[in-house]
mmCIF file of C-alpha atoms in Angstrom:
data_model
loop_
_atom_site.group_PDB
_atom_site.id
_atom_site.type_symbol
_atom_site.label_atom_id
_atom_site.label_comp_id
_atom_site.label_asym_id
_atom_site.label_seq_id
_atom_site.Cartn_x
_atom_site.Cartn_y
_atom_site.Cartn_z
ATOM 1 C CA THR A 1 227.123 293.197 128.048
ATOM 2 C CA THR A 2 229.757 293.869 130.858
ATOM 3 C CA HIS A 3 233.421 293.828 130.524
ATOM 4 C CA PHE A 4 236.866 294.072 132.341
ATOM 5 C CA GLU A 5 240.214 295.251 131.293
ATOM 6 C CA GLY A 6 241.461 292.008 130.069
ATOM 7 C CA MET A 7 245.310 290.773 129.468
ATOM 8 C CA PRO A 8 248.375 292.906 130.514
ATOM 9 C CA GLY A 9 249.404 295.245 127.677
ATOM 10 C CA SER A 10 246.155 294.459 125.393
ATOM 11 C CA ASN A 11 243.544 296.229 124.377
ATOM 12 C CA CYS A 12 241.186 293.230 124.617
ATOM 13 C CA THR A 13 238.632 293.303 127.387
ATOM 14 C CA ARG A 14 237.424 290.373 129.153
ATOM 15 C CA ALA A 15 233.743 289.416 128.871
ATOM 16 C CA MET A 16 231.758 288.894 132.035
ATOM 17 C CA GLU A 17 228.738 287.293 130.261
ATOM 18 C CA PHE A 18 228.256 284.616 127.777
ATOM 19 C CA SER A 19 225.178 284.036 125.191
ATOM 20 C CA LEU A 20 223.737 280.379 125.444
ATOM 21 C CA ALA A 21 222.477 279.307 121.759
ATOM 22 C CA GLY A 22 218.575 278.257 121.590
ATOM 23 C CA PHE A 23 217.332 275.486 119.773
ATOM 24 C CA THR A 24 215.558 277.336 117.256
ATOM 25 C CA GLU A 25 214.042 280.952 116.338
ATOM 26 C CA ASP A 26 210.733 279.871 115.726
ATOM 27 C CA PRO A 27 207.841 281.125 118.488
ATOM 28 C CA ALA A 28 205.891 278.151 117.937
ATOM 29 C CA THR A 29 208.370 275.819 117.831
ATOM 30 C CA GLN A 30 209.858 277.277 121.354
ATOM 31 C CA VAL A 31 206.904 276.888 122.956
ATOM 32 C CA THR A 32 206.219 273.124 121.765
ATOM 33 C CA LEU A 33 210.420 272.913 123.132
ATOM 34 C CA PHE A 34 209.653 274.635 126.167
ATOM 35 C CA LEU A 35 206.296 272.383 127.260
ATOM 36 C CA PHE A 36 208.263 269.154 126.130
ATOM 37 C CA PHE A 37 211.472 269.675 128.411
ATOM 38 C CA LEU A 38 209.001 270.970 131.318
ATOM 39 C CA LEU A 39 207.595 267.657 130.850
ATOM 40 C CA ILE A 40 210.551 265.984 130.809
ATOM 41 C CA TYR A 41 211.920 267.899 134.137
ATOM 42 C CA LEU A 42 208.641 267.173 135.853
ATOM 43 C CA VAL A 43 208.885 263.285 135.267
ATOM 44 C CA THR A 44 212.462 263.435 135.965
ATOM 45 C CA ILE A 45 211.891 265.429 139.589
ATOM 46 C CA LEU A 46 209.076 262.901 140.555
ATOM 47 C CA GLY A 47 210.667 260.106 139.447
ATOM 48 C CA ASN A 48 214.083 260.382 141.036
ATOM 49 C CA LEU A 49 212.323 262.152 144.478
ATOM 50 C CA GLY A 50 209.838 259.001 144.357
ATOM 51 C CA MET A 51 212.502 256.597 144.437
ATOM 52 C CA ILE A 52 214.313 258.195 146.710
ATOM 53 C CA THR A 53 211.342 257.943 148.857
ATOM 54 C CA LEU A 54 210.178 254.837 148.274
ATOM 55 C CA ILE A 55 213.910 253.353 149.145
ATOM 56 C CA ARG A 56 214.052 255.035 152.644
ATOM 57 C CA ALA A 57 210.627 254.249 153.282
ATOM 58 C CA SER A 58 210.749 250.339 152.005
ATOM 59 C CA ALA A 59 212.835 247.986 154.789
ATOM 60 C CA LEU A 60 212.198 245.215 151.176
ATOM 61 C CA LEU A 61 214.134 247.839 149.681
ATOM 62 C CA HIS A 62 217.448 248.703 152.428
ATOM 63 C CA SER A 63 220.247 246.291 150.082
ATOM 64 C CA PRO A 64 222.870 247.298 148.204
ATOM 65 C CA MET A 65 221.566 247.766 144.739
ATOM 66 C CA TYR A 66 218.505 249.816 145.866
ATOM 67 C CA TYR A 67 221.387 252.018 148.008
ATOM 68 C CA PHE A 68 222.907 252.804 144.859
ATOM 69 C CA LEU A 69 219.834 253.307 142.973
ATOM 70 C CA GLY A 70 219.235 255.869 145.534
ATOM 71 C CA ASN A 71 222.233 257.215 145.342
ATOM 72 C CA LEU A 72 222.063 257.412 141.548
ATOM 73 C CA ALA A 73 218.377 258.822 141.594
ATOM 74 C CA PHE A 74 220.103 261.900 143.848
ATOM 75 C CA VAL A 75 222.470 262.370 141.293
ATOM 76 C CA ASN A 76 220.243 262.278 138.445
ATOM 77 C CA LEU A 77 218.082 265.034 140.429
ATOM 78 C CA CYS A 78 220.755 267.319 140.775
ATOM 79 C CA THR A 79 222.125 266.625 137.194
ATOM 80 C CA SER A 80 218.808 267.819 135.684
ATOM 81 C CA THR A 81 218.199 270.808 137.812
ATOM 82 C CA ILE A 82 221.268 272.222 137.064
ATOM 83 C CA ILE A 83 220.869 272.277 133.718
ATOM 84 C CA THR A 84 217.028 272.111 132.311
ATOM 85 C CA PRO A 85 215.580 274.857 134.569
ATOM 86 C CA ARG A 86 218.002 277.636 133.173
ATOM 87 C CA MET A 87 217.139 275.940 129.750
ATOM 88 C CA LEU A 88 213.613 276.657 129.584
ATOM 89 C CA VAL A 89 214.118 280.278 130.493
ATOM 90 C CA GLY A 90 216.206 280.569 127.748
ATOM 91 C CA VAL A 91 213.518 278.279 125.484
ATOM 92 C CA LEU A 92 210.674 280.303 126.845
ATOM 93 C CA LEU A 93 211.667 284.152 127.438
ATOM 94 C CA GLU A 94 214.651 283.944 125.230
ATOM 95 C CA LYS A 95 216.699 284.944 128.272
ATOM 96 C CA LYS A 96 220.333 284.075 126.849
ATOM 97 C CA GLY A 97 222.585 285.290 129.099
ATOM 98 C CA ILE A 98 224.454 283.750 131.712
ATOM 99 C CA THR A 99 227.026 285.471 133.963
ATOM 100 C CA TYR A 100 230.795 284.791 134.377
ATOM 101 C CA ALA A 101 230.271 282.977 137.703
ATOM 102 C CA GLY A 102 227.175 280.975 136.795
ATOM 103 C CA CYS A 103 228.888 279.613 133.991
ATOM 104 C CA MET A 104 231.530 278.552 136.807
ATOM 105 C CA ALA A 105 229.413 277.133 138.989
ATOM 106 C CA GLN A 106 227.465 274.970 136.009
ATOM 107 C CA ILE A 107 230.811 273.754 135.230
ATOM 108 C CA PHE A 108 231.739 272.409 138.467
ATOM 109 C CA SER A 109 228.454 271.392 139.618
ATOM 110 C CA PHE A 110 228.254 269.591 136.041
ATOM 111 C CA GLY A 111 231.691 268.298 136.559
ATOM 112 C CA LEU A 112 230.818 267.001 139.824
ATOM 113 C CA PHE A 113 227.695 265.208 139.403
ATOM 114 C CA VAL A 114 228.669 263.992 135.604
ATOM 115 C CA VAL A 115 231.994 261.781 137.096
ATOM 116 C CA THR A 116 229.974 260.692 140.045
ATOM 117 C CA GLU A 117 227.390 259.009 138.242
ATOM 118 C CA CYS A 118 230.046 257.423 136.138
ATOM 119 C CA PHE A 119 231.566 255.593 138.930
ATOM 120 C CA LEU A 120 227.547 254.538 140.674
ATOM 121 C CA LEU A 121 226.990 253.213 137.449
ATOM 122 C CA ALA A 122 230.367 251.226 137.629
ATOM 123 C CA ALA A 123 229.534 250.174 141.156
ATOM 124 C CA MET A 124 225.940 248.789 140.308
ATOM 125 C CA ALA A 125 227.349 246.763 137.363
ATOM 126 C CA TYR A 126 229.943 245.420 139.964
ATOM 127 C CA ASN A 127 227.060 244.611 142.179
ATOM 128 C CA ARG A 128 225.241 242.944 140.096
ATOM 129 C CA TYR A 129 228.422 241.042 138.542
ATOM 130 C CA VAL A 130 229.243 239.963 142.032
ATOM 131 C CA ALA A 131 225.906 239.050 142.440
ATOM 132 C CA ILE A 132 225.374 236.663 139.711
ATOM 133 C CA CYS A 133 228.665 235.369 139.111
ATOM 134 C CA HIS A 134 229.760 234.973 142.611
ATOM 135 C CA PRO A 135 226.397 234.596 145.260
ATOM 136 C CA LEU A 136 228.249 233.036 147.639
ATOM 137 C CA LEU A 137 230.745 236.245 148.387
ATOM 138 C CA TYR A 138 228.212 238.885 148.357
ATOM 139 C CA PRO A 139 227.619 239.107 151.323
ATOM 140 C CA LEU A 140 230.931 239.651 152.219
ATOM 141 C CA VAL A 141 232.087 241.659 149.089
ATOM 142 C CA MET A 142 229.287 243.907 149.160
ATOM 143 C CA SER A 143 228.937 244.051 152.745
ATOM 144 C CA PRO A 144 227.379 247.920 154.447
ATOM 145 C CA GLU A 145 230.904 249.130 154.916
ATOM 146 C CA HIS A 146 232.308 248.367 151.154
ATOM 147 C CA CYS A 147 229.412 250.258 149.499
ATOM 148 C CA SER A 148 229.740 253.123 152.012
ATOM 149 C CA TRP A 149 233.126 253.024 150.502
ATOM 150 C CA LEU A 150 232.079 252.847 146.962
ATOM 151 C CA VAL A 151 229.482 255.639 146.872
ATOM 152 C CA THR A 152 231.896 258.287 148.783
ATOM 153 C CA GLY A 153 234.474 257.476 146.586
ATOM 154 C CA SER A 154 232.005 257.987 144.075
ATOM 155 C CA TYR A 155 231.068 261.494 145.201
ATOM 156 C CA LEU A 156 234.877 262.105 145.916
ATOM 157 C CA LEU A 157 236.433 261.405 142.002
ATOM 158 C CA GLY A 158 233.197 263.765 140.812
ATOM 159 C CA LEU A 159 234.364 266.607 143.348
ATOM 160 C CA ALA A 160 237.740 266.223 141.706
ATOM 161 C CA ASN A 161 236.912 266.520 138.274
ATOM 162 C CA GLY A 162 234.807 269.393 139.216
ATOM 163 C CA VAL A 163 237.154 271.065 140.843
ATOM 164 C CA GLY A 164 239.716 270.317 137.933
ATOM 165 C CA GLN A 165 237.256 271.288 135.382
ATOM 166 C CA ALA A 166 236.678 274.993 137.548
ATOM 167 C CA ILE A 167 240.496 275.720 137.681
ATOM 168 C CA GLY A 168 240.325 274.703 133.581
ATOM 169 C CA MET A 169 237.874 276.882 133.331
ATOM 170 C CA SER A 170 239.576 279.591 135.279
ATOM 171 C CA SER A 171 242.574 279.755 133.400
ATOM 172 C CA LEU A 172 240.819 280.666 129.587
ATOM 173 C CA PHE A 173 240.437 284.194 128.789
ATOM 174 C CA PHE A 174 237.411 285.241 126.286
ATOM 175 C CA CYS A 175 237.873 288.287 124.277
ATOM 176 C CA SER A 176 236.256 287.985 121.111
ATOM 177 C CA SER A 177 232.968 285.948 120.791
ATOM 178 C CA SER A 178 231.090 285.160 124.037
ATOM 179 C CA ALA A 179 228.565 282.879 122.272
ATOM 180 C CA ILE A 180 228.253 279.228 123.114
ATOM 181 C CA ASP A 181 226.765 276.740 120.682
ATOM 182 C CA LEU A 182 224.719 274.991 123.671
ATOM 183 C CA PHE A 183 222.368 275.179 125.712
ATOM 184 C CA PHE A 184 224.809 275.132 129.283
ATOM 185 C CA CYS A 185 228.502 275.919 129.836
ATOM 186 C CA ASP A 186 230.071 272.821 128.467
ATOM 187 C CA ILE A 187 233.817 273.071 129.222
ATOM 188 C CA SER A 188 234.840 271.757 125.512
ATOM 189 C CA MET A 189 232.801 274.621 124.010
ATOM 190 C CA LEU A 190 234.726 277.118 126.291
ATOM 191 C CA ILE A 191 237.890 275.985 125.509
ATOM 192 C CA SER A 192 236.841 276.571 121.497
ATOM 193 C CA LEU A 193 235.840 279.832 122.196
ATOM 194 C CA SER A 194 239.030 281.079 124.512
ATOM 195 C CA SER A 195 241.598 283.675 123.012
ATOM 196 C CA SER A 196 244.196 282.215 125.358
ATOM 197 C CA ASP A 197 246.564 279.343 125.858
ATOM 198 C CA THR A 198 243.969 276.680 126.295
ATOM 199 C CA THR A 199 246.768 274.005 127.004
ATOM 200 C CA LEU A 200 245.903 273.292 130.769
ATOM 201 C CA SER A 201 242.340 273.324 130.358
ATOM 202 C CA LEU A 202 242.538 270.539 127.344
ATOM 203 C CA ILE A 203 244.916 268.832 129.451
ATOM 204 C CA ILE A 204 242.628 268.498 132.831
ATOM 205 C CA LEU A 205 239.666 267.492 129.971
ATOM 206 C CA ARG A 206 241.337 264.832 128.259
ATOM 207 C CA THR A 207 242.968 263.631 131.348
ATOM 208 C CA SER A 208 239.623 263.412 132.978
ATOM 209 C CA SER A 209 237.914 261.923 130.312
ATOM 210 C CA SER A 210 240.714 259.289 130.120
ATOM 211 C CA LEU A 211 241.216 258.373 133.793
ATOM 212 C CA LEU A 212 237.394 259.015 135.241
ATOM 213 C CA GLY A 213 235.507 258.384 132.313
ATOM 214 C CA VAL A 214 237.143 255.147 130.546
ATOM 215 C CA PRO A 215 237.990 253.083 133.426
ATOM 216 C CA SER A 216 234.401 253.145 135.152
ATOM 217 C CA LEU A 217 232.925 252.649 131.422
ATOM 218 C CA LEU A 218 235.448 249.552 131.398
ATOM 219 C CA VAL A 219 234.093 248.280 134.723
ATOM 220 C CA VAL A 220 230.678 248.365 133.381
ATOM 221 C CA LEU A 221 231.554 246.724 130.235
ATOM 222 C CA VAL A 222 233.742 243.930 131.413
ATOM 223 C CA SER A 223 231.034 243.460 134.423
ATOM 224 C CA TYR A 224 228.324 242.860 131.849
ATOM 225 C CA VAL A 225 230.295 240.189 129.616
ATOM 226 C CA ALA A 226 230.845 237.869 132.961
ATOM 227 C CA ILE A 227 227.549 238.474 133.769
ATOM 228 C CA ILE A 228 225.996 237.338 130.700
ATOM 229 C CA SER A 229 228.767 234.968 129.745
ATOM 230 C CA THR A 230 226.885 233.641 133.359
ATOM 231 C CA ILE A 231 223.393 234.106 132.328
ATOM 232 C CA LEU A 232 224.316 232.114 129.094
ATOM 233 C CA SER A 233 225.505 228.924 130.714
ATOM 234 C CA ILE A 234 221.694 228.598 133.125
ATOM 235 C CA SER A 235 220.100 225.723 132.000
ATOM 236 C CA SER A 236 216.278 227.023 132.037
ATOM 237 C CA ALA A 237 214.885 229.075 128.902
ATOM 238 C CA GLU A 238 212.971 231.154 131.040
ATOM 239 C CA GLY A 239 215.933 231.939 133.709
ATOM 240 C CA LYS A 240 217.911 233.434 130.383
ATOM 241 C CA ARG A 241 215.350 235.273 128.969
ATOM 242 C CA LYS A 242 214.484 237.176 132.006
ATOM 243 C CA ALA A 243 217.952 237.748 133.404
ATOM 244 C CA LEU A 244 219.223 239.211 129.482
ATOM 245 C CA SER A 245 215.804 241.314 129.800
ATOM 246 C CA THR A 246 216.936 242.807 132.541
ATOM 247 C CA CYS A 247 220.582 243.285 131.166
ATOM 248 C CA ALA A 248 219.348 244.392 128.151
ATOM 249 C CA SER A 249 217.525 247.552 129.707
ATOM 250 C CA HIS A 250 220.724 248.369 132.105
ATOM 251 C CA LEU A 251 222.931 248.580 128.940
ATOM 252 C CA ALA A 252 220.352 250.699 127.147
ATOM 253 C CA ALA A 253 220.595 253.116 129.947
ATOM 254 C CA VAL A 254 224.663 252.980 130.391
ATOM 255 C CA SER A 255 224.382 253.563 126.639
ATOM 256 C CA THR A 256 222.102 256.686 126.641
ATOM 257 C CA PHE A 257 224.844 257.876 129.242
ATOM 258 C CA TYR A 258 228.222 256.995 128.370
ATOM 259 C CA GLY A 259 227.826 257.593 124.261
ATOM 260 C CA PRO A 260 226.879 261.094 123.930
ATOM 261 C CA LEU A 261 229.540 261.629 126.636
ATOM 262 C CA ILE A 262 232.096 259.849 124.550
ATOM 263 C CA PHE A 263 230.746 261.950 121.498
ATOM 264 C CA MET A 264 231.309 264.680 123.459
ATOM 265 C CA TYR A 265 234.366 264.744 125.282
ATOM 266 C CA LEU A 266 237.054 261.593 123.764
ATOM 267 C CA ILE A 267 236.024 261.586 119.843
ATOM 268 C CA PRO A 268 238.526 264.389 118.409
ATOM 269 C CA ARG A 269 236.534 266.244 115.406
ATOM 270 C CA SER A 270 236.889 270.160 113.779
ATOM 271 C CA ASP A 271 234.518 272.717 115.238
ATOM 272 C CA THR A 272 232.495 272.444 111.636
ATOM 273 C CA SER A 273 231.717 268.849 112.801
ATOM 274 C CA ARG A 274 230.025 269.458 115.940
ATOM 275 C CA GLY A 275 226.516 269.701 114.834
ATOM 276 C CA GLY A 276 225.306 266.960 116.900
ATOM 277 C CA ASP A 277 226.836 268.109 119.896
ATOM 278 C CA LYS A 278 223.668 269.888 121.156
ATOM 279 C CA TRP A 279 221.266 266.977 120.880
ATOM 280 C CA ALA A 280 223.901 264.677 122.188
ATOM 281 C CA ALA A 281 224.194 267.176 125.024
ATOM 282 C CA VAL A 282 220.272 266.815 125.466
ATOM 283 C CA LEU A 283 220.312 262.686 126.234
ATOM 284 C CA TYR A 284 222.790 262.880 128.753
ATOM 285 C CA THR A 285 221.644 265.883 130.481
ATOM 286 C CA VAL A 286 217.590 265.782 130.363
ATOM 287 C CA VAL A 287 216.864 262.234 128.881
ATOM 288 C CA THR A 288 218.730 259.881 131.131
ATOM 289 C CA PRO A 289 218.310 261.094 134.495
ATOM 290 C CA MET A 290 214.402 260.849 133.588
ATOM 291 C CA LEU A 291 214.705 257.283 132.155
ATOM 292 C CA ASN A 292 217.263 255.919 134.732
ATOM 293 C CA PRO A 293 214.054 255.661 137.322
ATOM 294 C CA CYS A 294 212.088 253.988 134.809
ATOM 295 C CA ILE A 295 214.915 251.294 133.399
ATOM 296 C CA TYR A 296 216.527 250.511 137.184
ATOM 297 C CA SER A 297 213.778 250.701 139.029
ATOM 298 C CA LEU A 298 210.144 250.633 138.222
ATOM 299 C CA ARG A 299 210.194 247.264 136.092
ATOM 300 C CA ASN A 300 211.802 245.612 138.636
ATOM 301 C CA ARG A 301 209.683 243.358 141.248
ATOM 302 C CA GLU A 302 210.967 244.041 144.458
ATOM 303 C CA VAL A 303 210.254 248.153 143.744
ATOM 304 C CA LYS A 304 206.798 247.458 142.681
ATOM 305 C CA GLU A 305 206.047 245.280 145.975
ATOM 306 C CA ALA A 306 207.454 248.036 148.376
ATOM 307 C CA TRP A 307 205.191 250.430 146.595
ATOM 308 C CA ARG A 308 202.044 248.267 147.213
ATOM 309 C CA ARG A 309 203.173 247.429 150.451
ATOM 310 C CA LEU A 310 204.020 251.369 151.155
ATOM 311 C CA ARG A 311 199.993 252.132 149.930
ATOM 312 C CA LYS A 312 198.477 249.398 152.186
ATOM 313 C CA ILE A 313 200.219 251.054 154.992
ATOM 314 C CA LYS A 314 198.605 254.602 154.065
#
């Protein structure tokens, strides 16, 4: 590993490369995991690219809900591509090393897209709330201009988080251990590894988690409480069943994203109790981007109709 001189007056050197932990040392299991994650990545790419293409090509899907879905598909595509290809190389070829610059790039990019997704999910929940609870106001509240502001704001907040996390990372000094017990560069793991003062990094991490993650989750929860309350007042039993089924699917997708994030970043715990971090991270970095096109779109009648019309044109 390449090193350069570290803090002034110290014999310590600064690591220029980190080692990312694998999932197992067993060769047979490694091959199985590689094929499993490769399949998930291919489904993720095809599913999200397919949704983006379909939404752009079909006039049926030119509405606020699908505008948000198209952006969510793009974010899922980016999140998966930031993490999964590097993980696949590590699983198959056991190339566990990642440069300091590569780690910084992952921290920035992941920080950007994970917060963007938080606010896109919040915007989608609010969109459904207005559509179900205040349908007469929907054309005014969810106008193209307002939707554009919501999406632009989501990306800007994500960018602010990415820059903040990168600044927090750049203030850290790594002297002894450079092994990260995860398959990507995660700021919370790096904070625990640092041999320097981690106050600034911890403040940035906790502040961004609290000020960005928690409010977006609250918007989702409050919106769905109001939606479910409105649905329960519907007289038709069949109408209730269909609406509740749709809400359950959306809340399941939100849970697979927010649940692991809360577990990773908002629940205080000691280093010895972090055994589940790796698989929690797999959920929101690898699995959720694959599930979202199915949960949010493929069960939707409008999407199926748009797909049938597109096939007829061809």
